[in-house]
CSV table of C-alpha atoms and ligand atoms in Angstrom, one decimal:
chain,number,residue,atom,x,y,z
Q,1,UNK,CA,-43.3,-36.2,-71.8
Q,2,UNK,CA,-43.0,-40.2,-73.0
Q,3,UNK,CA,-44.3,-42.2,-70.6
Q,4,UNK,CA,-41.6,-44.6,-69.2
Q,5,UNK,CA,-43.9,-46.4,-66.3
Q,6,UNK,CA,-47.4,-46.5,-65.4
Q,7,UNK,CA,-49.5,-48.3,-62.8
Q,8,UNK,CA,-53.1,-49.8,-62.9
Q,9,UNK,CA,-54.3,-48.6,-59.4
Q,10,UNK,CA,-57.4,-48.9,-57.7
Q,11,UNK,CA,-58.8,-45.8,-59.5
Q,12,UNK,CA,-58.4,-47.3,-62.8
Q,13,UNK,CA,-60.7,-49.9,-61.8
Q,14,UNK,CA,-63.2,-47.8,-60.6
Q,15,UNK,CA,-63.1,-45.8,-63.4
Q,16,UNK,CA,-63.3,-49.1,-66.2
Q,17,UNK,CA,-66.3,-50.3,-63.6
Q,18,UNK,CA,-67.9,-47.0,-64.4
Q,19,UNK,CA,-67.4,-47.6,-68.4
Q,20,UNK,CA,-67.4,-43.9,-70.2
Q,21,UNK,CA,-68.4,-41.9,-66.8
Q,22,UNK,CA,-65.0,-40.1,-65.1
Q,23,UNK,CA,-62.8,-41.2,-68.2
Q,24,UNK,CA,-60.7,-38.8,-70.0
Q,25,UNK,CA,-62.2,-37.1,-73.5
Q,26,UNK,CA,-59.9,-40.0,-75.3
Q,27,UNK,CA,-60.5,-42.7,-72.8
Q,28,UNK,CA,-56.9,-43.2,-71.6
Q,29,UNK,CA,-56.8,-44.6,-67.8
Q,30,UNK,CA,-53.9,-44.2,-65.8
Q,31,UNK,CA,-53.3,-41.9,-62.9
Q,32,UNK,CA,-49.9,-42.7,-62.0
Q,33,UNK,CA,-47.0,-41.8,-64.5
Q,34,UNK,CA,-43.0,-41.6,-64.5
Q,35,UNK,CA,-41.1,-40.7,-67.7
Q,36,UNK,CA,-38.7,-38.1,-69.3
Q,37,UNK,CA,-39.7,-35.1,-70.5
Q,38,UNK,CA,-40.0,-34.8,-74.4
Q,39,UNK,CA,-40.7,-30.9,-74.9
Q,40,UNK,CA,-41.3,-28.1,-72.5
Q,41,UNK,CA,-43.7,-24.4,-72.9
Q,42,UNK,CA,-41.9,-21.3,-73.7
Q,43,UNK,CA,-42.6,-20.4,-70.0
Q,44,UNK,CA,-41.8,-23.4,-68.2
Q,45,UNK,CA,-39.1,-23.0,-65.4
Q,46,UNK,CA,-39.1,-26.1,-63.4
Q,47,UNK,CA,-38.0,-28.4,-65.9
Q,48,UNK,CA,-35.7,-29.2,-69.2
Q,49,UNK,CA,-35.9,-31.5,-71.9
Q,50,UNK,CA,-34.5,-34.9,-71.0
Q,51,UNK,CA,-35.3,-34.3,-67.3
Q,52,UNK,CA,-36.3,-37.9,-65.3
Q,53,UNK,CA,-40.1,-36.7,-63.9
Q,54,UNK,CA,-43.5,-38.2,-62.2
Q,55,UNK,CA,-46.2,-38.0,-60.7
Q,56,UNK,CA,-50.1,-38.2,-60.7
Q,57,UNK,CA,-53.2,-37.0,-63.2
Q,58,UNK,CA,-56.7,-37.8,-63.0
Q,59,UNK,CA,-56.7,-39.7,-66.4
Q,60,UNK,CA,-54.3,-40.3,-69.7
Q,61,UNK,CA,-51.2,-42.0,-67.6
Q,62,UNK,CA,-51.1,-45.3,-69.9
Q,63,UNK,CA,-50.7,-43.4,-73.2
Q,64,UNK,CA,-47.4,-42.9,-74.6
Q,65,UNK,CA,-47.2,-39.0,-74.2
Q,66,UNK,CA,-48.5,-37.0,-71.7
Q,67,UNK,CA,-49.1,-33.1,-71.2
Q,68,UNK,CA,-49.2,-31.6,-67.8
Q,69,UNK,CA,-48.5,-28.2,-66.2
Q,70,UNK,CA,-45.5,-28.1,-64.6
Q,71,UNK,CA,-48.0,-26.8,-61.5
Q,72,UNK,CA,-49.7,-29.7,-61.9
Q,73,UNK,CA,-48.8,-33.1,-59.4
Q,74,UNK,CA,-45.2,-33.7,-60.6
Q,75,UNK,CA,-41.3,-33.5,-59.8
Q,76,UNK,CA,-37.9,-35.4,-61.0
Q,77,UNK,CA,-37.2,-38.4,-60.2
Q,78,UNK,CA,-34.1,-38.4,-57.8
Q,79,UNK,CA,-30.8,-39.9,-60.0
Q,80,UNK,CA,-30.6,-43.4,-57.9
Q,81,UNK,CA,-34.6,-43.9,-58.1
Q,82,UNK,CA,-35.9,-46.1,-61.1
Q,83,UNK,CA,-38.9,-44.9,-63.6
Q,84,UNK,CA,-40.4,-48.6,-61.9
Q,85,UNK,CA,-39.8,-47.1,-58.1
Q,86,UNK,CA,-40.9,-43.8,-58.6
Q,87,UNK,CA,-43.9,-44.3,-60.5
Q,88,UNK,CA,-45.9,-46.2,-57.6
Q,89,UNK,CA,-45.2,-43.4,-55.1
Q,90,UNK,CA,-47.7,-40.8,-55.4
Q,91,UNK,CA,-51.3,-43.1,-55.0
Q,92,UNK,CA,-49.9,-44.5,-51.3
Q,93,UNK,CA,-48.1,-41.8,-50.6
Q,94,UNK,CA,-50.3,-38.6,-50.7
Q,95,UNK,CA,-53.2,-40.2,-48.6
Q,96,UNK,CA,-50.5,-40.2,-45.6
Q,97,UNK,CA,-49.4,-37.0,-46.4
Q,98,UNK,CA,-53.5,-36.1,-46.2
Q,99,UNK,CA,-54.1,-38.2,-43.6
Q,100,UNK,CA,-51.2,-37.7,-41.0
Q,101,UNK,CA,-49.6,-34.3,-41.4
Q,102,UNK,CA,-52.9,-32.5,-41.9
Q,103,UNK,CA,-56.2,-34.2,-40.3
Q,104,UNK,CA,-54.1,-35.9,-37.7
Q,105,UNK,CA,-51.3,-33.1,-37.0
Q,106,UNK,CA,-49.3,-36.0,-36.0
Q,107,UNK,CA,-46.1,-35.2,-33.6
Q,108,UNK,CA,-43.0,-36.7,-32.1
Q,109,UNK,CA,-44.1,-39.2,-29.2
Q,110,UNK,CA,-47.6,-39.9,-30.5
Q,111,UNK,CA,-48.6,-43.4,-30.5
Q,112,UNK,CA,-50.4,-44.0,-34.2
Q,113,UNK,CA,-52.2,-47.4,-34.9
Q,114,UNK,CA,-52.0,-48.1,-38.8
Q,115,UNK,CA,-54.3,-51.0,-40.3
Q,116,UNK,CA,-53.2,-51.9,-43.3
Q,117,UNK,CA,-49.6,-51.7,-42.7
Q,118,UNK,CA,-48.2,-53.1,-45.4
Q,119,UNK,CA,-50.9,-52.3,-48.5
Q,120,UNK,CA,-50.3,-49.0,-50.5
Q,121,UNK,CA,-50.9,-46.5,-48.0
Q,122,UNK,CA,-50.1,-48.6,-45.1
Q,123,UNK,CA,-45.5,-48.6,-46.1
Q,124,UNK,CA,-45.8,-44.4,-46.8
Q,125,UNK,CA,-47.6,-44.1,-43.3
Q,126,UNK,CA,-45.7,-46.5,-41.3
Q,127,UNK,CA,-42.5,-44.5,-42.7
Q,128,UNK,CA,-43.8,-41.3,-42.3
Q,129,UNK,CA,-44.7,-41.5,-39.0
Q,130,UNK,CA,-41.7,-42.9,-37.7
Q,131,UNK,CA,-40.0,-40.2,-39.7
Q,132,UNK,CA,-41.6,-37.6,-37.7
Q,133,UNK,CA,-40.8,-39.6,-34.4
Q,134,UNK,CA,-43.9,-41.7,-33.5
Q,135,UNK,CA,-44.8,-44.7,-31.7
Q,136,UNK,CA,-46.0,-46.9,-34.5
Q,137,UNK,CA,-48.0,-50.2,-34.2
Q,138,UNK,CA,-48.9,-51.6,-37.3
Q,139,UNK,CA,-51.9,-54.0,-38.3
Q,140,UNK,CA,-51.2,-56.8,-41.5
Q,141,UNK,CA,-51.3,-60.7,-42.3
Q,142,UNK,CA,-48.4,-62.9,-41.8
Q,143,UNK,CA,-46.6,-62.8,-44.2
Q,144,UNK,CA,-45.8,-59.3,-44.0
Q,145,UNK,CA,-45.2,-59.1,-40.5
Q,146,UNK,CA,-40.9,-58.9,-41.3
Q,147,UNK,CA,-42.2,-55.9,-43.9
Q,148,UNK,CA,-43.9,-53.9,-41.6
Q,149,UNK,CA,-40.8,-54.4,-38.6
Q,150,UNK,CA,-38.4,-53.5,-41.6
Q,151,UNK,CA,-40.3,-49.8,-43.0
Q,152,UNK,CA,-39.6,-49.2,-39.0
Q,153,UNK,CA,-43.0,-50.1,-37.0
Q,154,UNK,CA,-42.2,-50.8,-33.0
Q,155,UNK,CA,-45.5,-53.0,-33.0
Q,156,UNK,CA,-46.8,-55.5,-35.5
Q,157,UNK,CA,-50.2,-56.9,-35.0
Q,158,UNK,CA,-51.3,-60.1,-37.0
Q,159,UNK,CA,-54.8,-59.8,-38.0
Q,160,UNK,CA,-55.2,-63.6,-38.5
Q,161,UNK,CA,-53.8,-63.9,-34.7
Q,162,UNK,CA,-55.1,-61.2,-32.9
Q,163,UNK,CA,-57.4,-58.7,-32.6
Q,164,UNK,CA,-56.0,-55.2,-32.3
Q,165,UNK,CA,-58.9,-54.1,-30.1
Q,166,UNK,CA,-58.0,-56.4,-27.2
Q,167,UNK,CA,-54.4,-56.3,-28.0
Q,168,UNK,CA,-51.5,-55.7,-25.1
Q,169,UNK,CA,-49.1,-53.6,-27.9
Q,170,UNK,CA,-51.7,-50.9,-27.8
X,201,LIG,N1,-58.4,-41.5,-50.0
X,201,LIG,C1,-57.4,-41.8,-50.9
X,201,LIG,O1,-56.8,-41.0,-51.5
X,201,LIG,C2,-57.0,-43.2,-50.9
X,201,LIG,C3,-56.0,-43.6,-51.8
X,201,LIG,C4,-55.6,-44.9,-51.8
X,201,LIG,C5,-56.3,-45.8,-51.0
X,201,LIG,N2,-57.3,-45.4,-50.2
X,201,LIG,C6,-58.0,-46.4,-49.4
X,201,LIG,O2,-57.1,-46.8,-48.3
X,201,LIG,C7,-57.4,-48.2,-48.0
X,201,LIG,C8,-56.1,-49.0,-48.2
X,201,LIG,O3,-55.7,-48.9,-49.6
X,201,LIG,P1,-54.4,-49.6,-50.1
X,201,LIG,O4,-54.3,-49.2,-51.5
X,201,LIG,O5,-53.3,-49.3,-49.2
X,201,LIG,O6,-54.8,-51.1,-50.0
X,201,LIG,P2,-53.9,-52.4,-50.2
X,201,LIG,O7,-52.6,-52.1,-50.8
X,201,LIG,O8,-54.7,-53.5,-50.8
X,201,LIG,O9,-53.6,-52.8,-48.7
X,201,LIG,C9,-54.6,-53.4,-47.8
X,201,LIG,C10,-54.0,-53.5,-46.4
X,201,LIG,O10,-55.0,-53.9,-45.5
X,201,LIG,C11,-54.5,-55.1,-44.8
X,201,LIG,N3,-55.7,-55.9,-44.5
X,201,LIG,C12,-56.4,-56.8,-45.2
X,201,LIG,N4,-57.3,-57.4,-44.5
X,201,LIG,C13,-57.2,-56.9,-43.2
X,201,LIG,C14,-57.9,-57.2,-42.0
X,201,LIG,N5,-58.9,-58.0,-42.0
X,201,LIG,N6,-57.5,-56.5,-40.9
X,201,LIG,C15,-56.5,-55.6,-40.9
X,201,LIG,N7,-55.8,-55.3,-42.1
X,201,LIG,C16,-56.2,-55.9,-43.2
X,201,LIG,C17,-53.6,-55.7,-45.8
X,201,LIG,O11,-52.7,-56.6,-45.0
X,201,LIG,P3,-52.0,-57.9,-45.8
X,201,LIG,O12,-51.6,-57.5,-47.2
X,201,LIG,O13,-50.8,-58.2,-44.9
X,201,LIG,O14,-53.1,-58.9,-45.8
X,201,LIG,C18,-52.8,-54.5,-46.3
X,201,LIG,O15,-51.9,-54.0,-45.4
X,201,LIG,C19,-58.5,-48.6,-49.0
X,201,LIG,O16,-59.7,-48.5,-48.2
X,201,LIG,C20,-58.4,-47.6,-50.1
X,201,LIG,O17,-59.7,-47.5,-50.7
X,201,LIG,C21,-57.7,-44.1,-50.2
């Protein structure tokens, strides 16, 4: 596929800290990628040529062409989704999925607490688990108090104001 959009997430860094340990055989960072696709295998099923796709690798995102299974981390972009949209969904994104739906088995009418509600993994959580019908109370600084109400928390706690621990939302 031709890489459209890429991000430089926290991984990256890690893995440039870490000079040539982690890195790809050609040293290409990127984990995040949305693009169109540019060829496909004689056996492929899930996707044609031209088709809008992203998703996440372990290395090689900020090239210019990638190659990945299609059972590998990636889908099509949905027609009213931008390459720029799509492409920062999968690192905030699958942590909730991780974190919520699987070690937490989180239902309709739990109460969650999420600190860091409005970082990277914070907006996919606070969604998610009103999505599934919880009782969300989100932790984050001031300015992003509006954010947090907005993605759908019932709570917002202001770190700089209050401390959740002794807090009344709770
Ligand atoms: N396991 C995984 O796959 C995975 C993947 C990604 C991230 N992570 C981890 O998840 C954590 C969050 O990552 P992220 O990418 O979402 O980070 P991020 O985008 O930088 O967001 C950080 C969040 O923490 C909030 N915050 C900062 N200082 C705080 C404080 N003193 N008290 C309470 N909240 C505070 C920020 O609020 P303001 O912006 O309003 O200040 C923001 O909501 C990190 O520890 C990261 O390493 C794990």
């Amino acid at each position: 596929m031709q890489i459209y959009a890429s991000t430089v997430a926290s991984g990256d860094v890690v893995r440039a800290k870490m000079g040539g340990f982690l890195k790809s055989k050609n040293g290409i960072l990127g984990q995040e990628f949305a693009g169109v696709v540019t060829e496909v295998g004689k056996k492929v099923t899930r996707f044609n040529k031209h088709d809008r796709v992203f998703g996440i690798v372990a290395t090689g995102a900020h090239a210019e062409y990638l190659t990945v299974s299609e059972e590998a981390a990636v889908t099509k972009i949905p027609a009213s989704v931008s390459f720029r949209e799509a492409v920062c969904f999968c690192i905030g994104a699958n942590p909730t999925l991780y974190f919520l739906e699987k070690l937490g088995n989180i239902r309709p009418g739990h109460q969650i607490l999420i600190i860091g509600a409005s970082g990277s993994v914070g907006t996919f959580a606070v969604q998610y688990a009103k999505y599934i019908g919880a009782e969300v109370t989100g932790v984050c600084s001031t300015k992003n108090i509006e954010l947090v109400k907005e993605l759908g928390a019932n709570h917002v706690i202001d770190y700089n104001q209050e401390d959740f621990r002794e807090s009344k939302k709770i």
